[in-house]
CSV table of C-alpha atoms and ligand atoms in Angstrom, one decimal:
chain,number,residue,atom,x,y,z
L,1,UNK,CA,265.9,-58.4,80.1
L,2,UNK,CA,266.0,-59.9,76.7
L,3,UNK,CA,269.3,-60.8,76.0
L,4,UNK,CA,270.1,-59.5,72.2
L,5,UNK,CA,272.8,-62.4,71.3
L,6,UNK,CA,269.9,-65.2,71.6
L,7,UNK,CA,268.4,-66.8,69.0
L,8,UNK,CA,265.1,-65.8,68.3
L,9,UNK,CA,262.0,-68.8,68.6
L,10,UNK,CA,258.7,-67.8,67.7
L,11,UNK,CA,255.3,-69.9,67.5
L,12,UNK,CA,251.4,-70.1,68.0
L,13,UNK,CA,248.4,-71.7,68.6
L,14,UNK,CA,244.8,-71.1,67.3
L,15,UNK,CA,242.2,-70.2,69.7
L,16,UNK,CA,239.7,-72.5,67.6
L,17,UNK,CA,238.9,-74.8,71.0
L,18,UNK,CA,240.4,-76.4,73.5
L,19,UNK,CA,244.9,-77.2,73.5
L,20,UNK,CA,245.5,-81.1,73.2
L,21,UNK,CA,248.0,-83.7,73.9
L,22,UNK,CA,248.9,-83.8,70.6
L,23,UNK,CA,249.5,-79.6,70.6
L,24,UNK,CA,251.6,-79.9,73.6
L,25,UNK,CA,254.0,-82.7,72.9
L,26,UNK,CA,253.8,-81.5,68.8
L,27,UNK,CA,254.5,-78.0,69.7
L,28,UNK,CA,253.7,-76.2,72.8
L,29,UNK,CA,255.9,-78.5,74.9
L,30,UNK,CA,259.2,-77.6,73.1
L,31,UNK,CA,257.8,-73.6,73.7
L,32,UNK,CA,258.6,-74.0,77.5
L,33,UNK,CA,261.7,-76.4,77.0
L,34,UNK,CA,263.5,-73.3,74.8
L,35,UNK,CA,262.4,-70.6,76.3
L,36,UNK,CA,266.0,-70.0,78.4
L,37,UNK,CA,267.7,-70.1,75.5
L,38,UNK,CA,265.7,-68.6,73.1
L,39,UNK,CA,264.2,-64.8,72.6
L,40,UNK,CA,260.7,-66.0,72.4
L,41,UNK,CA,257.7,-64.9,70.7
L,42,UNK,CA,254.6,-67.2,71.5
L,43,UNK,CA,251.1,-65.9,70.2
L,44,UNK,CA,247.4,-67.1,70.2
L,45,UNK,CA,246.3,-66.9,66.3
L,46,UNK,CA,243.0,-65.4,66.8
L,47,UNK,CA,242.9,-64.4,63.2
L,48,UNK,CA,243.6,-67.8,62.0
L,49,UNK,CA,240.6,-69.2,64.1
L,50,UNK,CA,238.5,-67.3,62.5
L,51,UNK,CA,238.5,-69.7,59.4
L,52,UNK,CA,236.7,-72.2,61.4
L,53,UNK,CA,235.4,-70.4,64.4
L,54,UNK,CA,232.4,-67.9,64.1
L,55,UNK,CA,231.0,-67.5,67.4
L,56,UNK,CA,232.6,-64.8,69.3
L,57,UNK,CA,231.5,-65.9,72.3
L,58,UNK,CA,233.6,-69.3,71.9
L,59,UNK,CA,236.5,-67.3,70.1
L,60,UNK,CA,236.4,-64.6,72.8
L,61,UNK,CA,236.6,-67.6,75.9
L,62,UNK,CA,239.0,-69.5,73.4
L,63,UNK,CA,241.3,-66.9,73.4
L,64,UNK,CA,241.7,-66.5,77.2
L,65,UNK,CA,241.6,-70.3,77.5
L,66,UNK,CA,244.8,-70.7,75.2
L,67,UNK,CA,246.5,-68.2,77.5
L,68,UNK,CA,245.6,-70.0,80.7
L,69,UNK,CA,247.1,-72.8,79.0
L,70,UNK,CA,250.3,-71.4,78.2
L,71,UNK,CA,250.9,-69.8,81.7
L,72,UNK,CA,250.1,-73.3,83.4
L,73,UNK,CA,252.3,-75.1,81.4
L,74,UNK,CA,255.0,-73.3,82.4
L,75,UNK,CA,255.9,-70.3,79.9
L,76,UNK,CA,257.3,-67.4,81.7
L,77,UNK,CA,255.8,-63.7,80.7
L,78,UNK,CA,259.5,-62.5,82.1
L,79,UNK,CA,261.3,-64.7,79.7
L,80,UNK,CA,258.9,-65.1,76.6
L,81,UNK,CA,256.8,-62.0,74.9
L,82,UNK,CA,253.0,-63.4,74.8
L,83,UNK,CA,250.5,-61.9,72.9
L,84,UNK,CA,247.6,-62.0,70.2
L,85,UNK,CA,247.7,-61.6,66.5
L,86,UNK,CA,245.1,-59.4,66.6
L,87,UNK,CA,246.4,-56.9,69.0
L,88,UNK,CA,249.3,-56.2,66.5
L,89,UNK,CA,247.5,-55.1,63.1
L,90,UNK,CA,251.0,-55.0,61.1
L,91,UNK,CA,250.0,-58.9,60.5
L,92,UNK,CA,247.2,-58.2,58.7
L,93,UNK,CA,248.9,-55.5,56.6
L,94,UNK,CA,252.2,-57.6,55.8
L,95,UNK,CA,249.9,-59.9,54.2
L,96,UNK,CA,248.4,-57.9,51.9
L,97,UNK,CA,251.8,-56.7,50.5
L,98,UNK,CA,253.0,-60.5,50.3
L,99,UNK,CA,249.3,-61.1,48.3
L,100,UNK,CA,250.7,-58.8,45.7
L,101,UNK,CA,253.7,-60.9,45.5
L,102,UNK,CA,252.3,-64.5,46.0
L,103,UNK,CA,250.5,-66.4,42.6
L,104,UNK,CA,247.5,-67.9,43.0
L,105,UNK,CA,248.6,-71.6,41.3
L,106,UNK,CA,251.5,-71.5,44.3
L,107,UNK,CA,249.0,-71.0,47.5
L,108,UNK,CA,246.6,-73.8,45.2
L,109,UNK,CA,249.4,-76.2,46.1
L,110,UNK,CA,248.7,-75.9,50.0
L,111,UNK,CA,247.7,-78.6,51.8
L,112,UNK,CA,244.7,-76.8,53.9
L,113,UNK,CA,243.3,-75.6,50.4
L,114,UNK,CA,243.5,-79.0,48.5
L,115,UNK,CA,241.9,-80.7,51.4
L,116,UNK,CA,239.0,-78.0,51.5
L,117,UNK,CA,239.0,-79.0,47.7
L,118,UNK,CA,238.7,-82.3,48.1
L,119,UNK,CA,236.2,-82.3,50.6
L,120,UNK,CA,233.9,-79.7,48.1
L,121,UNK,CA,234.0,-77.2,50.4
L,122,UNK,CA,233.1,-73.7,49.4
L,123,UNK,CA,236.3,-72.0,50.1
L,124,UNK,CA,236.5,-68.8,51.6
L,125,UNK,CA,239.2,-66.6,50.7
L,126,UNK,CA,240.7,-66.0,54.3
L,127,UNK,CA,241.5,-70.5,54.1
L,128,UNK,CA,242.8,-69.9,50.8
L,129,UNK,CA,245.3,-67.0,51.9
L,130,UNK,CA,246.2,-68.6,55.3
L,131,UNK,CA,250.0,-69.2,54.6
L,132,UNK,CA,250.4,-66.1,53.5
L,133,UNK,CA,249.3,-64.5,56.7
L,134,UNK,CA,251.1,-66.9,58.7
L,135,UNK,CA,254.3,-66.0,56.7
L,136,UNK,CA,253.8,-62.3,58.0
L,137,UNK,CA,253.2,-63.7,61.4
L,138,UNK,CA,256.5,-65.3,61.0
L,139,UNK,CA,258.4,-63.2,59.2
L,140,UNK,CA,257.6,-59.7,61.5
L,141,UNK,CA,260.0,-61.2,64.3
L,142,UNK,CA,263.1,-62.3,62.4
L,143,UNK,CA,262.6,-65.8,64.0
L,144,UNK,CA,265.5,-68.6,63.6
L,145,UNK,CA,263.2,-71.3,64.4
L,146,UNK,CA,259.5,-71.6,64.3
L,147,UNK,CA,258.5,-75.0,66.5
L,148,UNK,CA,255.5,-76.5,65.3
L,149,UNK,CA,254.0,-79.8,64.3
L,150,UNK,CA,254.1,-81.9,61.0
L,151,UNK,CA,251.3,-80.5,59.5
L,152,UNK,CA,252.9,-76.9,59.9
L,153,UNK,CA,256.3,-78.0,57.9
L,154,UNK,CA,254.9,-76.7,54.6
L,155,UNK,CA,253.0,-73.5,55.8
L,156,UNK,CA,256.8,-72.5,57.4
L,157,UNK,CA,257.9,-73.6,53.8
L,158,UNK,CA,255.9,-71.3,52.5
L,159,UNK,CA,257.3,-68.4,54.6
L,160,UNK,CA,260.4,-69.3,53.7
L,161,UNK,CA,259.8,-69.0,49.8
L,162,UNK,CA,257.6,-65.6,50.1
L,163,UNK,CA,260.7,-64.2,52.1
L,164,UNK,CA,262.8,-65.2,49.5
L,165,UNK,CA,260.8,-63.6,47.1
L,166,UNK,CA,260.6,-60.4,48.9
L,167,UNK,CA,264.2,-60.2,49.0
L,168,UNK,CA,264.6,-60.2,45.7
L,169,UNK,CA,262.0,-58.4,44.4
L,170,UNK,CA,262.6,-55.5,46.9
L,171,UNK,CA,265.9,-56.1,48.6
L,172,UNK,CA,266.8,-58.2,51.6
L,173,UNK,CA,264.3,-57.5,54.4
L,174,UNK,CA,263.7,-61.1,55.9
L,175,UNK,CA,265.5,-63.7,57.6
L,176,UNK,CA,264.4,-67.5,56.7
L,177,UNK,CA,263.2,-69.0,59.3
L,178,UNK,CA,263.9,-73.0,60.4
L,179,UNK,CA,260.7,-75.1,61.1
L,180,UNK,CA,261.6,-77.2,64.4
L,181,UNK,CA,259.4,-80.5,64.3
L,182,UNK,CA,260.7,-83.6,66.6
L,183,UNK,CA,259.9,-86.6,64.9
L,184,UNK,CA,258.4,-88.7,67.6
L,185,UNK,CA,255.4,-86.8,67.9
L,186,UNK,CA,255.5,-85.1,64.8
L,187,UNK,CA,252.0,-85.9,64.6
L,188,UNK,CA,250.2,-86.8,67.6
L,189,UNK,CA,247.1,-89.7,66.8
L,190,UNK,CA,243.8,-88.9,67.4
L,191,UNK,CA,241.5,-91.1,69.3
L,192,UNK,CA,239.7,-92.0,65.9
L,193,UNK,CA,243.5,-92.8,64.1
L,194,UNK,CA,243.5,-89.8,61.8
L,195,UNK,CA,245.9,-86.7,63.3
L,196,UNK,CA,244.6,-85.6,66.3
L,197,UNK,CA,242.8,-81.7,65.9
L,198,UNK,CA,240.7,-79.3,67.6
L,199,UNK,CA,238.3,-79.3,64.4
L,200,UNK,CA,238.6,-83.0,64.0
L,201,UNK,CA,236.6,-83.7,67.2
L,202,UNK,CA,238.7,-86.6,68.3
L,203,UNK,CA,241.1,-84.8,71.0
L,204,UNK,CA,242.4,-85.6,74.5
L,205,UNK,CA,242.3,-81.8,75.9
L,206,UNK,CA,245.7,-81.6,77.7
L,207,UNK,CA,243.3,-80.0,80.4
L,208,UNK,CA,240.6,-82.4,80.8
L,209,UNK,CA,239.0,-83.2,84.0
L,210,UNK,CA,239.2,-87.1,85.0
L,211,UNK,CA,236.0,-88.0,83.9
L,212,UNK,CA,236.5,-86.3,80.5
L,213,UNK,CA,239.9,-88.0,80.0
L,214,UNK,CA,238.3,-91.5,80.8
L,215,UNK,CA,235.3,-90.6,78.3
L,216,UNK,CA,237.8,-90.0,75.7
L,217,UNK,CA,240.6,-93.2,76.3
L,218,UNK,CA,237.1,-95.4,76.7
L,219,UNK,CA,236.1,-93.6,72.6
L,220,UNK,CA,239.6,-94.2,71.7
L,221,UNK,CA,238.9,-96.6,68.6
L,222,UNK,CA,241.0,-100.1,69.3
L,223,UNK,CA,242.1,-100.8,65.4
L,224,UNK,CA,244.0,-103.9,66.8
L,225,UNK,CA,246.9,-105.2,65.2
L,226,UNK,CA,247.3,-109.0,66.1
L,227,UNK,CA,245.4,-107.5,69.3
L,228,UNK,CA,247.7,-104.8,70.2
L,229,UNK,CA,245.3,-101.6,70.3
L,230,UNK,CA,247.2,-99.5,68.0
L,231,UNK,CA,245.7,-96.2,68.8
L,232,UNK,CA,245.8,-96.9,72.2
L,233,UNK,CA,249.7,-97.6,71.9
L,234,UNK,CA,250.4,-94.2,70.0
L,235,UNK,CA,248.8,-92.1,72.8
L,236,UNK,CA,250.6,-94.6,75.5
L,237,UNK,CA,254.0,-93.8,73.8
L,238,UNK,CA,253.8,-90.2,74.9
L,239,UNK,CA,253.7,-91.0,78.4
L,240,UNK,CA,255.8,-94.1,78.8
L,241,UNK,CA,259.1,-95.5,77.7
L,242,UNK,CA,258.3,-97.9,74.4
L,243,UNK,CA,260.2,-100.6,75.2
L,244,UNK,CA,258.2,-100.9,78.7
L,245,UNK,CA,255.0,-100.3,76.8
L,246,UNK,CA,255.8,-103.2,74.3
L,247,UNK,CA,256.5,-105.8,77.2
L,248,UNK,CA,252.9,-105.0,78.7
L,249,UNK,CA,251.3,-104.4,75.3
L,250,UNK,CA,252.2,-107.8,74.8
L,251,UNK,CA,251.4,-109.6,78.4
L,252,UNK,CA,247.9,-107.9,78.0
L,253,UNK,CA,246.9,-108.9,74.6
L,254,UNK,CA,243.3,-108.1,73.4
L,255,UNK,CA,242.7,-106.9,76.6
L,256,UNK,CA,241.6,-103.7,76.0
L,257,UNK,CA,239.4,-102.3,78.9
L,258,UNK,CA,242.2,-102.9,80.8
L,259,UNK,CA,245.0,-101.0,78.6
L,260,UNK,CA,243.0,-98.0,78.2
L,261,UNK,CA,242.2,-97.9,81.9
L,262,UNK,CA,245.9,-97.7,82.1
L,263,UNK,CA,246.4,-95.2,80.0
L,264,UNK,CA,243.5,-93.1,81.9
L,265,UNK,CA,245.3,-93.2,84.8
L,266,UNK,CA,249.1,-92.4,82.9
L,267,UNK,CA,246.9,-89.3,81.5
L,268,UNK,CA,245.6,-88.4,85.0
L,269,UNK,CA,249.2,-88.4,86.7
L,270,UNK,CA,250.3,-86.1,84.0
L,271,UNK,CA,247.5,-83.8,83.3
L,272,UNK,CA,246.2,-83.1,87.1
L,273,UNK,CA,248.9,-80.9,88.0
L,274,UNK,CA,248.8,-79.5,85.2
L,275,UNK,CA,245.2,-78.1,85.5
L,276,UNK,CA,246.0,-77.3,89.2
L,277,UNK,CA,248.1,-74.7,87.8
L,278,UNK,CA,245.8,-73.7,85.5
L,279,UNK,CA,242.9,-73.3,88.1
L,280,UNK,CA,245.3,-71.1,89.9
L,281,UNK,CA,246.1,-68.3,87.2
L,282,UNK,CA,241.9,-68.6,86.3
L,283,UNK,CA,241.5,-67.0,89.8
L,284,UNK,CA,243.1,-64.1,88.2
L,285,UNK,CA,242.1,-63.6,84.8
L,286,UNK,CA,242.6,-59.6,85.5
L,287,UNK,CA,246.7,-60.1,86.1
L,288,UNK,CA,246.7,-62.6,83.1
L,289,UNK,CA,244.9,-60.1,81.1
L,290,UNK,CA,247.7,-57.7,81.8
L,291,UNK,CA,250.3,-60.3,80.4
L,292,UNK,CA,248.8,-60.8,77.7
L,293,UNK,CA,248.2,-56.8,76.9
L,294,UNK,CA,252.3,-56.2,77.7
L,295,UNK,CA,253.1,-59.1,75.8
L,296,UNK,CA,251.1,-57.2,72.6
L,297,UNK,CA,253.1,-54.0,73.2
L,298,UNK,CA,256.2,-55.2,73.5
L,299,UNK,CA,255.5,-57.4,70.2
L,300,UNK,CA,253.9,-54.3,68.3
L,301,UNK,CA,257.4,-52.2,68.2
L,302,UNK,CA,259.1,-55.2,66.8
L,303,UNK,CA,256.5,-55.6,64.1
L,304,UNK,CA,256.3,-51.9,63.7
L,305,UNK,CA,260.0,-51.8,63.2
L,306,UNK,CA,260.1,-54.3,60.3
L,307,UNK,CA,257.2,-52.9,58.8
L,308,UNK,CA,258.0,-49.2,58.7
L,309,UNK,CA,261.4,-51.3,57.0
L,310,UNK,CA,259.0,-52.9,54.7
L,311,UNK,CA,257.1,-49.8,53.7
L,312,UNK,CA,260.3,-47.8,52.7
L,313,UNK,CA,261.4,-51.1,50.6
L,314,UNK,CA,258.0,-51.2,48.6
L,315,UNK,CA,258.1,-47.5,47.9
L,316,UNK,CA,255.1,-46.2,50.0
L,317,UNK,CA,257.1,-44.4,52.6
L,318,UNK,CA,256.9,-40.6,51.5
L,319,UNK,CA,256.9,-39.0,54.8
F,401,ATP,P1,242.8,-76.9,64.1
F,401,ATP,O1,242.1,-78.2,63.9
F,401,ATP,O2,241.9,-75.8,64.4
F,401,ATP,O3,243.7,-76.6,63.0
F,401,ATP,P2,245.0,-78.0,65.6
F,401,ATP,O4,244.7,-79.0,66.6
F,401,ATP,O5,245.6,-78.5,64.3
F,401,ATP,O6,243.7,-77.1,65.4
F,401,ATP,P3,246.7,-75.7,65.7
F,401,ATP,O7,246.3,-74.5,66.5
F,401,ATP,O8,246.4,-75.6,64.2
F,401,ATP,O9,246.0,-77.0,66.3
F,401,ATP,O10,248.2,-76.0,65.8
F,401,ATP,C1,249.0,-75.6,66.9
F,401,ATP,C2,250.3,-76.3,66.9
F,401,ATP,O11,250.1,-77.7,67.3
F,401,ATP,C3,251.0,-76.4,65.5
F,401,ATP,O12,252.4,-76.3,65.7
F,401,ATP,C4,250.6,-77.7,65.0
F,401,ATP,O13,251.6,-78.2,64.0
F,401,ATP,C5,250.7,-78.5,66.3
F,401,ATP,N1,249.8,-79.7,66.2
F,401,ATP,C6,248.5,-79.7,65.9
F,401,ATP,N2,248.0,-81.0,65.9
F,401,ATP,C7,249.1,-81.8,66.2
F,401,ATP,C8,249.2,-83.2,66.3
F,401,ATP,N3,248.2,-84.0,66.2
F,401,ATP,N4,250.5,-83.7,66.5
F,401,ATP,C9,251.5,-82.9,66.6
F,401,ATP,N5,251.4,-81.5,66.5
F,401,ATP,C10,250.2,-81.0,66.3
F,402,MG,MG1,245.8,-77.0,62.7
């Protein structure tokens, strides 16, 4: 049983490919370390993938892959509520009552829409409007915390100011929710330098198979500084104590087929029981299946809850 005196955690990943290093030591990690002491809600953002993602095939195997993933790195069902954005609609429809409070020059300061900009991409409205529907992803579940990486800390910003809004504008509704983000891996490096993400093409999937994980370390590119391999260091870093790194760092400078083979093997140790696990609930898809459908109906009355609240507050309640 949920205890109702905890605190209440939620977070999420997108389906939009495969879970890296850099999404379990950013975020997903701290999901399992909290989970005693927090009421959590952990969903897969299927709605969010969507942005980038338009092969239902690949979203639909997505999906199940990013709740293999969070059953094999250790999140309980019995402790945390697991479930899909999509399977609770009151996401969708909280957004549209935050678009008729949210101004256009406000979501044209989001850092997702100015680097579409930038890059003169033809914008589609659903990128545009992404904080505002992971504001009602937030905001349905009273959260106190919301764990996620650096490049999350404005989106949960931006909940925070909608919220606000909300409350005045119809009354006070929603709690404002803290964004949890650990500074040492704040934001995980990629193997080409730049932050490490699914859409960048430059991950370390935190379920890779050896020969995948070698492929990747060998790609990692060694911008050397006065031949320490700095890339190779900020992926080392995760898996060993710095100062220990920096001693051998140092003994082995400019050798850097022989760094990144010890990094391949550091990735091995910790990623092989960690797709034993996973291999394990796979055999089972029907049972995880099952979690994953609970998870959405115990989610669903607490979203129902708040929005029934929020439908009364706006005035459309006449039942
Ligand atoms: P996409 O490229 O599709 O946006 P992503 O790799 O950025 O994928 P998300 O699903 O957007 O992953 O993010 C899931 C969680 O992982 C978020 O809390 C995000 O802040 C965190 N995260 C993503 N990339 C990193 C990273 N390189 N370092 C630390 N945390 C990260
Ligand atoms: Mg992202």
């Amino acid at each position: 049983m949920l205890s109702m005196s905890k605190k209440v955690l939620l977070s999420g990943i997108q389906p939009s490919g495969k879970p890296h290093i850099g999404n379990y030591f950013g975020a997903m990690k701290q999901f399992v370390d909290l989970q005693d002491k927090y009421e959590s809600y952990i969903f897969i953002a299927d709605y969010h993938a969507l942005h980038s993602l338009r092969d239902p095939k690949k979203l639909h195997d997505n999906i199940i892959g990013v709740l293999l993933d969070y059953l094999a790195i250790g999140l309980n069902p019995e402790k945390v509520i697991l479930y899909k954005q999509s399977d609770i609609s009151e996401h969708t429809e909280l957004t549209w009552i935050f678009d008729t409070i949210v101004t256009m020059p406000y979501l044209m300061r989001a850092h997702a829409f100015k680097d579409a900009k930038a890059k003169n991409k033809e914008i589609d409205v659903g990128t545009f409007n992404y904080p505002v529907l992971m504001a009602a992803d937030i905001l349905l579940y009273s959260p106190d915390i919301v764990p996620v990486g650096a490049d999350q800390k404005q989106h949960v910003e931006i909940a925070r100011d909608i919220a606000e809004k909300f409350n005045k504008t119809f009354g006070e509704s929603f709690k404002l929710p803290e964004p949890v983000i650990l500074k040492e891996v704040a934001t995980v490096t990629g193997v080409d330098g730049r932050k490490m993400s699914k859409s960048h093409n430059n991950t370390i999937p935190l379920f890779a198979e050896y020969e995948e994980i070698k492929k990747c370390v060998m790609g990692i590119i060694t911008d050397s500084d006065e031949g320490i391999p700095k890339n190779v260091f900020a992926i080392h870093k995760l898996f060993r104590d710095e100062a220990e790194l920096n001693k051998i760092y140092k003994e082995k400078t400019g050798k850097y087929k022989e760094l990144k083979e010890m990094l391949t093997e550091d990735l091995e140790k910790f990623i092989a029981p960690l797709r034993e696990k996973r291999k394990k609930f796979e055999r089972d898809i029907p049972r995880v299946l099952t979690i994953l459908k609970e998870g959405g109906e115990k989610a669903k009355k607490v979203a129902s809850k708040k929005m029934e609240e929020v439908r009364k507050k706006v005035g459309v309640q006449v039942y």
